[in-house]
Structure formats: structure tokens, C-alpha cells
GROMACS .gro file of N, CA, C and O in nm:
model
  200
    1UNK      N    1   1.972   3.503   1.385
    1UNK     CA    2   2.013   3.439   1.294
    1UNK      C    3   1.963   3.348   1.221
    1UNK      O    4   1.909   3.292   1.098
    2UNK      N    5   1.978   3.176   1.375
    2UNK     CA    6   1.945   3.064   1.319
    2UNK      C    7   1.761   3.097   1.310
    2UNK      O    8   1.778   2.980   1.204
    3UNK      N    9   1.714   3.185   1.363
    3UNK     CA   10   1.563   3.126   1.340
    3UNK      C   11   1.554   3.223   1.167
    3UNK      O   12   1.440   3.134   1.118
    4UNK      N   13   1.593   3.333   1.143
    4UNK     CA   14   1.590   3.293   0.969
    4UNK      C   15   1.627   3.226   0.952
    4UNK      O   16   1.510   3.216   0.802
    5UNK      N   17   1.739   3.156   0.938
    5UNK     CA   18   1.746   3.026   0.809
    5UNK      C   19   1.661   2.963   0.837
    5UNK      O   20   1.627   2.873   0.761
    6UNK      N   21   1.588   2.915   0.976
    6UNK     CA   22   1.491   2.841   0.952
    6UNK      C   23   1.329   2.881   0.905
    6UNK      O   24   1.287   2.758   0.849
    7UNK      N   25   1.309   2.996   0.871
    7UNK     CA   26   1.227   3.050   0.841
    7UNK      C   27   1.250   3.077   0.661
    7UNK      O   28   1.140   3.028   0.607
    8UNK      N   29   1.349   3.104   0.618
    8UNK     CA   30   1.377   3.059   0.492
    8UNK      C   31   1.376   2.910   0.452
    8UNK      O   32   1.289   2.859   0.327
    9UNK      N   33   1.456   2.819   0.526
    9UNK     CA   34   1.423   2.671   0.530
    9UNK      C   35   1.305   2.636   0.512
    9UNK      O   36   1.266   2.584   0.382
   10UNK      N   37   1.203   2.691   0.600
   10UNK     CA   38   1.054   2.630   0.607
   10UNK      C   39   0.929   2.724   0.479
   10UNK      O   40   0.886   2.632   0.359
   11UNK      N   41   1.058   2.824   0.443
   11UNK     CA   42   0.932   2.904   0.299
   11UNK      C   43   0.979   2.762   0.134
   11UNK      O   44   0.919   2.813   0.075
   12UNK      N   45   1.117   2.761   0.200
   12UNK     CA   46   1.150   2.680   0.025
   12UNK      C   47   1.131   2.532   0.046
   12UNK      O   48   1.064   2.486  -0.068
   13UNK      N   49   1.085   2.514   0.184
   13UNK     CA   50   1.029   2.339   0.178
   13UNK      C   51   0.852   2.349   0.115
   13UNK      O   52   0.814   2.306   0.078
   14UNK      N   53   0.858   2.446   0.196
   14UNK     CA   54   0.718   2.452   0.163
   14UNK      C   55   0.658   2.507  -0.023
   14UNK      O   56   0.611   2.460  -0.117
   15UNK      N   57   0.746   2.583  -0.069
   15UNK     CA   58   0.769   2.601  -0.215
   15UNK      C   59   0.769   2.449  -0.247
   15UNK      O   60   0.659   2.474  -0.352
   16UNK      N   61   0.867   2.415  -0.238
   16UNK     CA   62   0.906   2.245  -0.343
   16UNK      C   63   0.778   2.168  -0.276
   16UNK      O   64   0.748   2.139  -0.395
   17UNK      N   65   0.708   2.158  -0.175
   17UNK     CA   66   0.567   2.087  -0.194
   17UNK      C   67   0.477   2.143  -0.264
   17UNK      O   68   0.391   2.060  -0.320
   18UNK      N   69   0.448   2.242  -0.217
   18UNK     CA   70   0.341   2.300  -0.345
   18UNK      C   71   0.376   2.293  -0.483
   18UNK      O   72   0.286   2.193  -0.536
   19UNK      N   73   0.454   2.254  -0.515
   19UNK     CA   74   0.520   2.252  -0.682
   19UNK      C   75   0.529   2.103  -0.690
   19UNK      O   76   0.455   2.049  -0.819
   20UNK      N   77   0.554   2.053  -0.599
   20UNK     CA   78   0.528   1.905  -0.615
   20UNK      C   79   0.390   1.823  -0.620
   20UNK      O   80   0.387   1.704  -0.693
   21UNK      N   81   0.321   1.884  -0.522
   21UNK     CA   82   0.211   1.778  -0.494
   21UNK      C   83   0.110   1.895  -0.492
   21UNK      O   84  -0.038   1.932  -0.426
   22UNK      N   85   0.097   2.023  -0.570
   22UNK     CA   86   0.020   2.163  -0.599
   22UNK      C   87  -0.162   2.071  -0.697
   22UNK      O   88  -0.150   1.944  -0.708
   23UNK      N   89  -0.181   2.147  -0.716
   23UNK     CA   90  -0.308   2.162  -0.796
   23UNK      C   91  -0.316   2.032  -0.925
   23UNK      O   92  -0.414   1.963  -0.960
   24UNK      N   93  -0.174   2.085  -0.999
   24UNK     CA   94  -0.234   2.041  -1.152
   24UNK      C   95  -0.146   1.903  -1.125
   24UNK      O   96  -0.200   1.815  -1.253
   25UNK      N   97  -0.165   1.854  -1.053
   25UNK     CA   98  -0.126   1.707  -1.005
   25UNK      C   99  -0.221   1.596  -0.936
   25UNK      O  100  -0.250   1.520  -0.994
   26UNK      N  101  -0.377   1.704  -0.952
   26UNK     CA  102  -0.468   1.615  -0.922
   26UNK      C  103  -0.572   1.528  -1.044
   26UNK      O  104  -0.616   1.469  -1.032
   27UNK      N  105  -0.535   1.634  -1.099
   27UNK     CA  106  -0.603   1.586  -1.204
   27UNK      C  107  -0.592   1.488  -1.294
   27UNK      O  108  -0.618   1.375  -1.355
   28UNK      N  109  -0.449   1.422  -1.323
   28UNK     CA  110  -0.424   1.279  -1.330
   28UNK      C  111  -0.469   1.216  -1.244
   28UNK      O  112  -0.485   1.087  -1.290
   29UNK      N  113  -0.476   1.256  -1.145
   29UNK     CA  114  -0.508   1.111  -1.080
   29UNK      C  115  -0.664   1.118  -1.056
   29UNK      O  116  -0.663   1.018  -1.062
   30UNK      N  117  -0.715   1.193  -1.109
   30UNK     CA  118  -0.877   1.243  -1.089
   30UNK      C  119  -0.889   1.090  -1.196
   30UNK      O  120  -0.963   1.002  -1.195
   31UNK      N  121  -0.814   1.135  -1.381
   31UNK     CA  122  -0.795   1.091  -1.489
   31UNK      C  123  -0.751   0.921  -1.446
   31UNK      O  124  -0.842   0.824  -1.534
   32UNK      N  125  -0.666   0.855  -1.334
   32UNK     CA  126  -0.667   0.763  -1.341
   32UNK      C  127  -0.751   0.639  -1.243
   32UNK      O  128  -0.820   0.564  -1.258
   33UNK      N  129  -0.826   0.753  -1.159
   33UNK     CA  130  -0.938   0.701  -1.041
   33UNK      C  131  -1.070   0.622  -1.160
   33UNK      O  132  -1.092   0.536  -1.165
   34UNK      N  133  -1.065   0.732  -1.233
   34UNK     CA  134  -1.182   0.705  -1.376
   34UNK      C  135  -1.145   0.577  -1.406
   34UNK      O  136  -1.211   0.463  -1.448
   35UNK      N  137  -1.027   0.528  -1.465
   35UNK     CA  138  -0.981   0.413  -1.567
   35UNK      C  139  -1.013   0.347  -1.444
   35UNK      O  140  -0.985   0.217  -1.513
   36UNK      N  141  -0.965   0.337  -1.374
   36UNK     CA  142  -0.957   0.233  -1.267
   36UNK      C  143  -1.079   0.169  -1.206
   36UNK      O  144  -1.149   0.023  -1.273
   37UNK      N  145  -1.171   0.280  -1.248
   37UNK     CA  146  -1.320   0.236  -1.220
   37UNK      C  147  -1.408   0.169  -1.327
   37UNK      O  148  -1.495   0.082  -1.298
   38UNK      N  149  -1.357   0.210  -1.428
   38UNK     CA  150  -1.408   0.151  -1.539
   38UNK      C  151  -1.341  -0.002  -1.563
   38UNK      O  152  -1.429  -0.088  -1.618
   39UNK      N  153  -1.234  -0.010  -1.581
   39UNK     CA  154  -1.119  -0.192  -1.543
   39UNK      C  155  -1.202  -0.218  -1.427
   39UNK      O  156  -1.244  -0.308  -1.500
   40UNK      N  157  -1.251  -0.185  -1.290
   40UNK     CA  158  -1.271  -0.254  -1.208
   40UNK      C  159  -1.455  -0.364  -1.233
   40UNK      O  160  -1.492  -0.411  -1.216
   41UNK      N  161  -1.541  -0.231  -1.276
   41UNK     CA  162  -1.652  -0.228  -1.376
   41UNK      C  163  -1.639  -0.376  -1.487
   41UNK      O  164  -1.738  -0.489  -1.457
   42UNK      N  165  -1.544  -0.361  -1.568
   42UNK     CA  166  -1.486  -0.449  -1.695
   42UNK      C  167  -1.494  -0.565  -1.648
   42UNK      O  168  -1.532  -0.679  -1.699
   43UNK      N  169  -1.428  -0.583  -1.535
   43UNK     CA  170  -1.399  -0.739  -1.450
   43UNK      C  171  -1.458  -0.765  -1.390
   43UNK      O  172  -1.449  -0.921  -1.412
   44UNK      N  173  -1.549  -0.723  -1.315
   44UNK     CA  174  -1.683  -0.783  -1.281
   44UNK      C  175  -1.818  -0.812  -1.359
   44UNK      O  176  -1.877  -0.910  -1.294
   45UNK      N  177  -1.790  -0.745  -1.459
   45UNK     CA  178  -1.896  -0.868  -1.605
   45UNK      C  179  -1.924  -0.967  -1.600
   45UNK      O  180  -1.773  -1.035  -1.601
   46UNK      N  181  -2.036  -1.036  -1.578
   46UNK     CA  182  -2.026  -1.153  -1.606
   46UNK      C  183  -2.062  -1.171  -1.724
   46UNK      O  184  -2.137  -1.167  -1.829
   47UNK      N  185  -1.990  -1.309  -1.837
   47UNK     CA  186  -1.967  -1.358  -1.941
   47UNK      C  187  -2.002  -1.472  -1.918
   47UNK      O  188  -1.953  -1.555  -1.880
   48UNK      N  189  -2.130  -1.498  -1.980
   48UNK     CA  190  -2.184  -1.665  -2.018
   48UNK      C  191  -2.095  -1.728  -2.128
   48UNK      O  192  -2.051  -1.700  -2.215
   49UNK      N  193  -2.093  -1.812  -2.089
   49UNK     CA  194  -1.993  -1.939  -2.166
   49UNK      C  195  -2.072  -2.065  -2.198
   49UNK      O  196  -2.148  -2.118  -2.125
   50UNK      N  197  -2.046  -2.081  -2.308
   50UNK     CA  198  -2.100  -2.239  -2.356
   50UNK      C  199  -2.026  -2.314  -2.341
   50UNK      O  200  -1.959  -2.353  -2.318
   0.00000   0.00000   0.00000
């Protein structure tokens, strides 16, 4: 009986992990990476002042 409860708990943990860190969350991270790259490039642009 205890093994069955551990198995059900494991499946529930896997489902929660998939919902929390599934493929739908990678897109905003990729968008953030592109924004960071653009901001980094703008920050290191040399601006001449007189």
C-alpha cells in the first residue's frame, strides 16, 4: 500500500512540475533573452560627446 501512495505522489509531483516548467514557459524566457541581448548591445554602443 505504501508503494502505491509513493507512486501516486510521484505522478502528482511530475504533473505539477510539467505544468510549472512546461514548454509554455520557454517562450517568455527566450523573449527576455532577446531583450537582454538588445539592451546589452545598446549599453556598449560608443557615443561620442563634444
